[in-house]
CSV table of C-alpha atoms in Angstrom, one decimal:
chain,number,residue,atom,x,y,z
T,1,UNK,CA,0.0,0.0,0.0
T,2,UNK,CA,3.3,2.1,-0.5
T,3,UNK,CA,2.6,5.2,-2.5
T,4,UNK,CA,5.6,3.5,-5.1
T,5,UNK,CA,3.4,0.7,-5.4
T,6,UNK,CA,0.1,2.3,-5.6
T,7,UNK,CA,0.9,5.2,-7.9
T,8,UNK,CA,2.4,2.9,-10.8
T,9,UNK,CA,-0.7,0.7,-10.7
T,10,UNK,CA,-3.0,4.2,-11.0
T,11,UNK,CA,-0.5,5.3,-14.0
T,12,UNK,CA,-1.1,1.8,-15.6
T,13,UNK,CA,-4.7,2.2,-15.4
T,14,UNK,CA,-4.8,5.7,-16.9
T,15,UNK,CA,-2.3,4.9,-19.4
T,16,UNK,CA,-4.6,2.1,-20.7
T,17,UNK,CA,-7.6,3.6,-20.6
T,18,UNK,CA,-8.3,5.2,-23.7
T,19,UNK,CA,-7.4,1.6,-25.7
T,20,UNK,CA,-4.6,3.5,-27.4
T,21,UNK,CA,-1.9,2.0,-25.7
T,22,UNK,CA,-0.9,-1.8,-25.1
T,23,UNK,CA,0.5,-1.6,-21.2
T,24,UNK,CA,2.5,-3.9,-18.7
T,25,UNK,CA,2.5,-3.2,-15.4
T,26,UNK,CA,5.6,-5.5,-13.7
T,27,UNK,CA,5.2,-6.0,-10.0
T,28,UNK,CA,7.0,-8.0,-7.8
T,29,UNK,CA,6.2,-11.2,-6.6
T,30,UNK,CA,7.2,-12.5,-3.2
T,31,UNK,CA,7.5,-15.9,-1.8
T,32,UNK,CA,5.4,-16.4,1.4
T,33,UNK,CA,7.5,-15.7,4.0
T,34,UNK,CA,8.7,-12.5,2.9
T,35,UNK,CA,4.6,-11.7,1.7
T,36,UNK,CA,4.0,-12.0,6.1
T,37,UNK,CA,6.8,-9.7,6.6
T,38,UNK,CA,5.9,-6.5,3.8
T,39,UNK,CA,1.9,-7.3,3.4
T,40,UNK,CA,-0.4,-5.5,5.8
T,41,UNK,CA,-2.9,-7.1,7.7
T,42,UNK,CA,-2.1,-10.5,7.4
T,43,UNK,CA,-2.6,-10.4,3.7
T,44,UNK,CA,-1.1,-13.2,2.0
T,45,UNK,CA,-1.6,-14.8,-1.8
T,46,UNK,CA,-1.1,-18.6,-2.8
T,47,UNK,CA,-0.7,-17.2,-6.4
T,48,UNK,CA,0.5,-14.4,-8.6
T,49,UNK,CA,-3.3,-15.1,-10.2
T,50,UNK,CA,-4.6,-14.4,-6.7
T,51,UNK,CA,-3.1,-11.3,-6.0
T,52,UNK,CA,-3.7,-10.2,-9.5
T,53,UNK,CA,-7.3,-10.3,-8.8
T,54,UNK,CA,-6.8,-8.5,-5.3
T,55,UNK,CA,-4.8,-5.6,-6.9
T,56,UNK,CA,-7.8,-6.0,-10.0
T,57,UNK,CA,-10.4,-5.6,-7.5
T,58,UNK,CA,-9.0,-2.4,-5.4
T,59,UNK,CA,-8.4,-0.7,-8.1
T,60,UNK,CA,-11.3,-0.8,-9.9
T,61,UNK,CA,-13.2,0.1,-6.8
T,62,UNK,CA,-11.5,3.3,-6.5
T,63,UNK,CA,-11.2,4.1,-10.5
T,64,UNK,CA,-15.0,3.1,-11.3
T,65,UNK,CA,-13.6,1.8,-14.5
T,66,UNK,CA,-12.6,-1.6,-16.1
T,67,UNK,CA,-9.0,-0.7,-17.6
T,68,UNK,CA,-7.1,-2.9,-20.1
T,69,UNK,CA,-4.1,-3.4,-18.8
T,70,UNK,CA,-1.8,-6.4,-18.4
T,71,UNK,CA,0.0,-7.8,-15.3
T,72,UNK,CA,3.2,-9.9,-15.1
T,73,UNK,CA,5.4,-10.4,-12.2
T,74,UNK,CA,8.7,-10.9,-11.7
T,75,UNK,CA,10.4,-12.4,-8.6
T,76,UNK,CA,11.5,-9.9,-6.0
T,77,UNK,CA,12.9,-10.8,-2.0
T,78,UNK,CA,12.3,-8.6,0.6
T,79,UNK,CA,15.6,-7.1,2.2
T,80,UNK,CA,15.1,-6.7,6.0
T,81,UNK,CA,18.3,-4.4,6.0
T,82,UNK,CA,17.0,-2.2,3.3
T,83,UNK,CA,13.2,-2.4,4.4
T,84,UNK,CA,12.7,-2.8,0.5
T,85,UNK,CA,11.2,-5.2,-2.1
T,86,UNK,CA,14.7,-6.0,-4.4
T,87,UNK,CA,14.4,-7.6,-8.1
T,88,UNK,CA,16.0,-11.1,-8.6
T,89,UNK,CA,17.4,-11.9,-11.4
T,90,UNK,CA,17.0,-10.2,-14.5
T,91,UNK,CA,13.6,-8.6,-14.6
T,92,UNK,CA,13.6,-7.3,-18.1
T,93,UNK,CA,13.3,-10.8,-19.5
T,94,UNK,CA,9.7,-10.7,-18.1
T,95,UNK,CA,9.3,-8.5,-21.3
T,96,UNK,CA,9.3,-10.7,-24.2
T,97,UNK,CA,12.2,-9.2,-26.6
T,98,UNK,CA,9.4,-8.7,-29.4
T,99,UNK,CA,7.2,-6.6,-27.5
T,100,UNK,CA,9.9,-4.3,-25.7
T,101,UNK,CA,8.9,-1.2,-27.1
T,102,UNK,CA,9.2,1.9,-24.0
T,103,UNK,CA,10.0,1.1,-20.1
T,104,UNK,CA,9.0,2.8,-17.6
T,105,UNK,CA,11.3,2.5,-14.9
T,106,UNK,CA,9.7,3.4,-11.3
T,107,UNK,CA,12.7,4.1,-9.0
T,108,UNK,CA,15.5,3.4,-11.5
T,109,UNK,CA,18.0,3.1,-8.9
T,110,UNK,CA,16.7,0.8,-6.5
T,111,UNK,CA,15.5,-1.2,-9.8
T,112,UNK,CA,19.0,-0.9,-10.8
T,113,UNK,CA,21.1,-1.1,-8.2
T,114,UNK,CA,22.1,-5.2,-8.3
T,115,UNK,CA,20.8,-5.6,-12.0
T,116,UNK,CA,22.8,-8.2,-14.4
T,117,UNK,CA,21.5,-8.7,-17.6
T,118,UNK,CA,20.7,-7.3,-20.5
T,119,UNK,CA,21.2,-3.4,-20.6
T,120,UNK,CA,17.8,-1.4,-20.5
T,121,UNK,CA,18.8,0.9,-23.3
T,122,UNK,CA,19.5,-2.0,-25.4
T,123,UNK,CA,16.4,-4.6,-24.7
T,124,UNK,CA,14.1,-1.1,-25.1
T,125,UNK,CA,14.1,1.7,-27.7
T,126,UNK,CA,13.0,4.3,-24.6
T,127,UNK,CA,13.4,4.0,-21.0
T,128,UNK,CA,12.3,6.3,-18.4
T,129,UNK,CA,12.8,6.5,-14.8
T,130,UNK,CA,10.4,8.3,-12.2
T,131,UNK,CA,12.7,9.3,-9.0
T,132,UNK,CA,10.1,8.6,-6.2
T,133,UNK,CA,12.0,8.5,-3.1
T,134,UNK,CA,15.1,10.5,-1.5
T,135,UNK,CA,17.3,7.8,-0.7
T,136,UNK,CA,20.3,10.1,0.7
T,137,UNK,CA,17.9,11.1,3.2
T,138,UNK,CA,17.0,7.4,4.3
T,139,UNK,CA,20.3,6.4,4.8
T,140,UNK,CA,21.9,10.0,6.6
T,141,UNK,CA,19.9,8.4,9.5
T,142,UNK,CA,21.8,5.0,9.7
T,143,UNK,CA,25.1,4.2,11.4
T,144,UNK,CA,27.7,6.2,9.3
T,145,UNK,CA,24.9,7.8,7.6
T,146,UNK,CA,27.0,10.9,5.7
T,147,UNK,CA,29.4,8.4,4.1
T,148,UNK,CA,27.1,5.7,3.0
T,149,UNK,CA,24.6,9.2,1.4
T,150,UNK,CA,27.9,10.6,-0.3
T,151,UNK,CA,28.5,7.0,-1.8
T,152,UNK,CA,25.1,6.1,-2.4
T,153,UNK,CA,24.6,10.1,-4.7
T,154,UNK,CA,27.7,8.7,-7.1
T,155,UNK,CA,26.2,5.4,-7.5
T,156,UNK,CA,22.3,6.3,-8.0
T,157,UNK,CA,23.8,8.9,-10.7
T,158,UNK,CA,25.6,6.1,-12.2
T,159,UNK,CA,23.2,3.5,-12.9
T,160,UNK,CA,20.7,5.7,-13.5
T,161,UNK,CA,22.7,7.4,-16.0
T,162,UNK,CA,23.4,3.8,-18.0
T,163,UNK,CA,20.1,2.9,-18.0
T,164,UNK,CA,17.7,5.3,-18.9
T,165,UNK,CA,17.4,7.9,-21.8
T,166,UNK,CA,15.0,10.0,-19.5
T,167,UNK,CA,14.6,10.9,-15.9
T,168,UNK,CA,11.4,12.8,-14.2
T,169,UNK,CA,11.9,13.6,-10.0
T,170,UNK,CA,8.8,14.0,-8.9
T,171,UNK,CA,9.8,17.0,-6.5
T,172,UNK,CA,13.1,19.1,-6.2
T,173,UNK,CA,13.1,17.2,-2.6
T,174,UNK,CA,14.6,13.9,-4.4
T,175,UNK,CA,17.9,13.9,-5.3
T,176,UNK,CA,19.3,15.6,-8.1
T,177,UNK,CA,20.1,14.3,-11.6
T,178,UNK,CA,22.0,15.9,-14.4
T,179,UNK,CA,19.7,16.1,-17.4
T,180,UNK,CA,16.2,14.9,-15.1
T,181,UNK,CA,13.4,16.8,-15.4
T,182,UNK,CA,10.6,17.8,-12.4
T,183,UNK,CA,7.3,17.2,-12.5
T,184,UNK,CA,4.7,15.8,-10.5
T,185,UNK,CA,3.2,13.0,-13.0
T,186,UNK,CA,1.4,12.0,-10.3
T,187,UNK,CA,-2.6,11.8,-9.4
T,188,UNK,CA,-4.9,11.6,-6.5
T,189,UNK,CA,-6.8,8.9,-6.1
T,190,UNK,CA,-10.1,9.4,-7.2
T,191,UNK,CA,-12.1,7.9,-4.2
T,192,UNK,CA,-9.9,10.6,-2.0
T,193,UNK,CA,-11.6,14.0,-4.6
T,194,UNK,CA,-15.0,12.0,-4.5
T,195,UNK,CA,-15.5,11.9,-0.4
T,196,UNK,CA,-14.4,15.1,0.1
T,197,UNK,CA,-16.6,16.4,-2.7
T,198,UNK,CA,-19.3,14.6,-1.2
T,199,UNK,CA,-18.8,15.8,2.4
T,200,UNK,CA,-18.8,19.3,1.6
T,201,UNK,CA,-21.8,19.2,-0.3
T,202,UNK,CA,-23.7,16.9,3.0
T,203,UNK,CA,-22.5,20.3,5.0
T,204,UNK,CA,-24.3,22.6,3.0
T,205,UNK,CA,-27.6,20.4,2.3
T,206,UNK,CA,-27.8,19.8,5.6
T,207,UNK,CA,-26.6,23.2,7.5
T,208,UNK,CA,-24.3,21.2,9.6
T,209,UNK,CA,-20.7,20.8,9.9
T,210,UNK,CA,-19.3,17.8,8.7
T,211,UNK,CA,-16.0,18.1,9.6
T,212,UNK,CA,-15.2,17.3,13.3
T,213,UNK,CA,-12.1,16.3,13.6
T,214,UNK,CA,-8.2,17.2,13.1
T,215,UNK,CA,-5.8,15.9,11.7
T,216,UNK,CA,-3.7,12.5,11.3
T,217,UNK,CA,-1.0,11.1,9.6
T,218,UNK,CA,-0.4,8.0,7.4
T,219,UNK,CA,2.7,6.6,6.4
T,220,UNK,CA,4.6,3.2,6.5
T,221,UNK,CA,5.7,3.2,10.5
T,222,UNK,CA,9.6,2.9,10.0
T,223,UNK,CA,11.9,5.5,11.5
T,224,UNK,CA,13.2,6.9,8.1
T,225,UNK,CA,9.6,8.4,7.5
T,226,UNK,CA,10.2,10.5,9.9
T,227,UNK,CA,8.6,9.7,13.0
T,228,UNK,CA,11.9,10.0,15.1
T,229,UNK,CA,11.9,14.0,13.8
T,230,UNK,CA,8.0,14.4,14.6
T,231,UNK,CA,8.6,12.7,18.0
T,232,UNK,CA,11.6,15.0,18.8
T,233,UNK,CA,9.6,17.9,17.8
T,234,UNK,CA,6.8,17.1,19.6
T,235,UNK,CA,8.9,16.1,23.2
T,236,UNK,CA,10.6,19.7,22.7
T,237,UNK,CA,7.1,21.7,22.7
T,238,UNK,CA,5.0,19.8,24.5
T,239,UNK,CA,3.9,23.1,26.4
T,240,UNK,CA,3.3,24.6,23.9
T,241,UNK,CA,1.7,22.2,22.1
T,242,UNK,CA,-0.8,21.2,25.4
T,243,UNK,CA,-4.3,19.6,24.7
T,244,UNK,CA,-3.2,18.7,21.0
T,245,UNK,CA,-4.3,15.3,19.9
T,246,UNK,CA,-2.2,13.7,17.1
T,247,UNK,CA,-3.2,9.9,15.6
T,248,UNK,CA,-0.5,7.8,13.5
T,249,UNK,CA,-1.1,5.1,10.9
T,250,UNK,CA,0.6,2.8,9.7
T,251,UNK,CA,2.0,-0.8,9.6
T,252,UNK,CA,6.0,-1.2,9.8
T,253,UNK,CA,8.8,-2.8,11.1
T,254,UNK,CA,9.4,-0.1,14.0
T,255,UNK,CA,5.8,0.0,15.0
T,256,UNK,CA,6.1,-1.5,18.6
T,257,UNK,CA,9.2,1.3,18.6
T,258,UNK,CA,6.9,4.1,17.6
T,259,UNK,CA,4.5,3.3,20.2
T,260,UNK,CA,7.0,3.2,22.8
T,261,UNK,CA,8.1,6.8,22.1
T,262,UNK,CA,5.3,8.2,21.9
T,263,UNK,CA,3.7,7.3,25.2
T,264,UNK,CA,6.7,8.2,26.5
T,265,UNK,CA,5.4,11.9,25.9
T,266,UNK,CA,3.0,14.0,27.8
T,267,UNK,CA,0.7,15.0,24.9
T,268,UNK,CA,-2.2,12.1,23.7
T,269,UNK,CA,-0.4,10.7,20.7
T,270,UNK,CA,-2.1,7.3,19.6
T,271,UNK,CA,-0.7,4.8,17.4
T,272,UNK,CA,-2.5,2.6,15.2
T,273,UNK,CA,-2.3,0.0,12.5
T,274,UNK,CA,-2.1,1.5,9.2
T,275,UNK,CA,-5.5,2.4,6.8
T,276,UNK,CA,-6.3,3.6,3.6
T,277,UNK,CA,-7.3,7.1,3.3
T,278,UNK,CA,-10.7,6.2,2.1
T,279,UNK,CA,-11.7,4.7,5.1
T,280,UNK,CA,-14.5,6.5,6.4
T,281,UNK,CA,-12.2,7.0,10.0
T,282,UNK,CA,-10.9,9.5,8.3
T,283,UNK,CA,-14.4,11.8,6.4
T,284,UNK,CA,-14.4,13.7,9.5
T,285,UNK,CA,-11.2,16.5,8.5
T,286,UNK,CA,-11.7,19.9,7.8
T,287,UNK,CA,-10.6,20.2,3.7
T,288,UNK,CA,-10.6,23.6,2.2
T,289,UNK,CA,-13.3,23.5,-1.1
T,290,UNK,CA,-11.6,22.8,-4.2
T,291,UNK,CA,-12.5,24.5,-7.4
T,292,UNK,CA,-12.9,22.3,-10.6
T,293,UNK,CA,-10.0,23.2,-12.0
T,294,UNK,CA,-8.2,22.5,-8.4
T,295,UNK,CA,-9.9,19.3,-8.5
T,296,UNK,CA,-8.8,18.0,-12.2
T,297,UNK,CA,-5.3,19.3,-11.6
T,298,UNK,CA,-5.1,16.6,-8.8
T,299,UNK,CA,-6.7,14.1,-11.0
T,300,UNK,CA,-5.0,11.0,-12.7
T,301,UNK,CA,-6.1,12.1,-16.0
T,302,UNK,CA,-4.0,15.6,-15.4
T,303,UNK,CA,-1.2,13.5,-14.6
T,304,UNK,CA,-1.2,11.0,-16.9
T,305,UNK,CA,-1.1,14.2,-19.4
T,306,UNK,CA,1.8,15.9,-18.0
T,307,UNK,CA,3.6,12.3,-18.3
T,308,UNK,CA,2.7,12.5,-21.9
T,309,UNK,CA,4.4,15.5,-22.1
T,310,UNK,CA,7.2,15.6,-20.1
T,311,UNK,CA,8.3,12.4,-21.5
T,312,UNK,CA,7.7,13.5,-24.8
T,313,UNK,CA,6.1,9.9,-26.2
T,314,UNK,CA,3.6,11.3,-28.5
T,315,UNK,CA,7.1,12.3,-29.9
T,316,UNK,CA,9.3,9.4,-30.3
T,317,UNK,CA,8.3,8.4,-33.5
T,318,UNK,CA,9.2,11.6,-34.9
T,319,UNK,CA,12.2,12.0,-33.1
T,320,UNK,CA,13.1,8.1,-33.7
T,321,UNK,CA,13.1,9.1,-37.3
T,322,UNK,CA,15.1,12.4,-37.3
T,323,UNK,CA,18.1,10.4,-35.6
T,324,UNK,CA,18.0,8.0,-38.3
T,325,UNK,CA,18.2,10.6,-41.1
T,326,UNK,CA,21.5,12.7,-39.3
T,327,UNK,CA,23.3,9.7,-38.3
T,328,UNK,CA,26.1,10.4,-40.5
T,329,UNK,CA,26.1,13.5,-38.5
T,330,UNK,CA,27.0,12.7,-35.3
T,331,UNK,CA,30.1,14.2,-33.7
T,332,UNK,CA,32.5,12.8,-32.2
T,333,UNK,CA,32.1,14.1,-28.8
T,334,UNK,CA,28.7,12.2,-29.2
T,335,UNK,CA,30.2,8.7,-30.2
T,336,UNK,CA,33.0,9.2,-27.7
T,337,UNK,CA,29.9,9.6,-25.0
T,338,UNK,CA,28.2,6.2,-26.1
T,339,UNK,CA,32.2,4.5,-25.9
T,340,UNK,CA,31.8,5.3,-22.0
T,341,UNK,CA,28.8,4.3,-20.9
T,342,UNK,CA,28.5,1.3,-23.0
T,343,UNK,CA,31.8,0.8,-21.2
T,344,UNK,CA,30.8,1.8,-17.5
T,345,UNK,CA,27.6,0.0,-18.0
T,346,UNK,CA,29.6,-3.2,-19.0
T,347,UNK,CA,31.8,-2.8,-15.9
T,348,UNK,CA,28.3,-2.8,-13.9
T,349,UNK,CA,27.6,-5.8,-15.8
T,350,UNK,CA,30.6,-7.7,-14.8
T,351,UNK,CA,31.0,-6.1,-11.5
T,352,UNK,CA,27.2,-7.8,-10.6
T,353,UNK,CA,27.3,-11.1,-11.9
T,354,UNK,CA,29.3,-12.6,-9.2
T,355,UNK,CA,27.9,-13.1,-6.1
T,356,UNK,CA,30.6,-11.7,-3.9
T,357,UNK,CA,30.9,-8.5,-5.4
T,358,UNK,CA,27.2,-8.2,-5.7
T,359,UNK,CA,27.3,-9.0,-1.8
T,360,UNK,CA,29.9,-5.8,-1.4
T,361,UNK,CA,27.6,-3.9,-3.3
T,362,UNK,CA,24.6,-4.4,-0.7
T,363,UNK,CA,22.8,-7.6,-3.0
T,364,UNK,CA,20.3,-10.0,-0.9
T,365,UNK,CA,22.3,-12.9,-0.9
T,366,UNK,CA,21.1,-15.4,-3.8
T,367,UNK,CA,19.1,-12.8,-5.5
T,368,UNK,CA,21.3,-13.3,-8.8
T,369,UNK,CA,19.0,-15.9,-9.9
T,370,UNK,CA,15.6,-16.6,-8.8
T,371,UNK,CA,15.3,-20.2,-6.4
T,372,UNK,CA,13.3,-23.1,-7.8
T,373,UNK,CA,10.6,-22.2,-5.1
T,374,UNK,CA,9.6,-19.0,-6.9
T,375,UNK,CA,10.5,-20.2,-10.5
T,376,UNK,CA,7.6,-22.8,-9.7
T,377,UNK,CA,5.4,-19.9,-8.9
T,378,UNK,CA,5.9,-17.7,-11.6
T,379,UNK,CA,6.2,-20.4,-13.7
T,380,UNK,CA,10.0,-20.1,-15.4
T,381,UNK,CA,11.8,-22.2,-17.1
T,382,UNK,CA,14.5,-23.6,-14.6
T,383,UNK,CA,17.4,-21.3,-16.2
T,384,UNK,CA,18.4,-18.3,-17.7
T,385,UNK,CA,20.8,-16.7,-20.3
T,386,UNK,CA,21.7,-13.5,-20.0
T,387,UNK,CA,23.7,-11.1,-22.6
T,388,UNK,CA,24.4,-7.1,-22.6
């Protein structure tokens, strides 16, 4: 229920939903043990066809629309160091070679990091990567935090460099990369524009207020979300701050951690299992009206038009065919360029098809290959060739 998982599923959806455009959506799929430790609420799936139908099922209740999009999944283990959901294996070969056409890469880096196999660039004629998350900031608050953040800048900008042709940061707040573009290409879910719509309008039919209540926050519960800083903040005003009432959501390896810090503090800060915001806990805070305008700017459609533009697809096949006609053009500066990265992305290549050195570079152990247990699931054949 991440907003890196939920957000690709919505830009799938949108994508697809005009019928103009054949679209993948990739996922990861886990094993069962490592489903108990990342899934919320006990939520577990005996098959990549049963979890398809969940994710099927959630979104079209929040869409209101059937959309045509496909779903394949490749194998993925959860890393309890890096609290993250890591590819195994070579993921692009999920994509069948004939129908690689553009890739969309959501968080490039950490779907880059330990990759071995065949170069994005190469297996794709366009591949673009959406910079979700602030990594630097995630790891500035672990044991040697400053030197693992000035490591981890060189090597984000490295294989994100070799691997796509475009890069859009959602906010400034992500970390910088040379040639990326910023641009929120992403949406609200609907269900969140339609209760609040609805609830303002119940306040004027029925000359009552419908808004009661403050305000709470939602977010995975692990320390790098910021609850140590909110917690801090809190303890150092608590006078100031006396009679506030503050709720947290959300499900997390630090929860029990969370909880303990914050009844350590004077103020009435509760702490419970994570929710969606559609549940109707949460109809009761005060929005501020939105005009229509306000309200399609925050819309998936408005989103799924700025990624249009940003990533200038409606282009490609123009552009596609302008590079073909000045080829004989091309300076040297330009070939000398391609010489490098093909080279550094080849040394990235060799560098993570061994498992110590993929170990050294932070790898789950065994994630170069999927095991026979989740080959069986996803039904793959029992090996795999890769080339660059």
């Amino acid at each position: 229920m991440t907003g890196t998982a939920v957000n690709p599923l919505f830009r799938a959806a949108y994508l697809a939903k005009d019928g103009e455009r054949k679209v993948t959506l990739v996922i990861p799929w886990l094993s069962l043990k490592d489903q108990k430790l990342v899934y919320p609420n006990n939520t577990t799936f005996g098959s990549p066809s049963e979890q398809e139908s969940f994710i099927r099922q959630w979104l079209e209740e929040r869409t209101a629309f059937i959309s045509g999009f496909a779903i394949r999944f490749y194998p993925g283990k959860f890393s309890v160091d890096k609290r993250s959901i890591l590819p195994v294996g070579d993921i692009s070969e999920i994509i069948p070679d004939e129908e690689a056409d553009i890739a969309v890469l959501e968080e490039p880096e950490h779907l880059t990091w330990f990759h071995h196999g065949k170069r994005w660039k190469t297996k794709f004629r366009l591949v673009i990567g959406i910079i979700h998350t602030n990594y630097l900031e995630y790891v500035k608050r672990e044991k040697n935090g400053q030197f693992q953040a000035f490591l981890l800048k060189y090597v984000n900008s490295w294989v994100v460099s070799i691997y796509c042709h475009k890069v859009i940061r959602l906010s400034a707040a992500t970390q910088y990369y040379p040639r990326s573009i910023i641009c929120n290409v992403h949406g609200v879910n609907p269900k969140f524009l339609e209760i609040g719509k609805e609830r303002f309008e119940q306040q004027h039919s029925s000359n009552h207020q419908a808004f009661t209540k403050g305000a709470y926050y939602i977010g995975k519960m692990i320390w790098n979300k910021g609850y140590g800083e909110l917690l801090q903040l809190l303890n150092n005003h608590q006078k100031e701050l006396a009679g506030l009432e503050i709720d947290l959501y959300g499900n997390g390896e630090d929860s029990d951690q969370v909880k303990e810090a914050a009844n350590k503090l004077k103020l009435t800060v509760r702490v419970h299992p994570g929710r969606d915001h559609a549940d109707p806990l949460f109809h009761d805070e005060e929005p501020v009206p939105l005009t229509d305008a306000q309200r399609y700017e925050l819309s998936w459609e408005a989103a799924t038009e700025r990624f249009l533009k940003v990533s200038e697809l409606n282009q490609v096949f123009a552009t596609e065919r302008e590079k073909n006609s000045s080829k004989e053009f091309a300076s040297v500066s330009l070939n000398l360029w391609k010489s490098m990265e093909d080279t550094s992305a080849y040394f990235h290549y060799l560098a993570l098809g061994f498992e110590t050195t993929r170990r050294a570079f932070g790898a789950i152990p065994g994630s170069l290959q999927p095991d026979e247990e989740q080959r069986k699931e996803l039904g793959l054949a029992t090996s795999s060739k890769h080339s660059l």
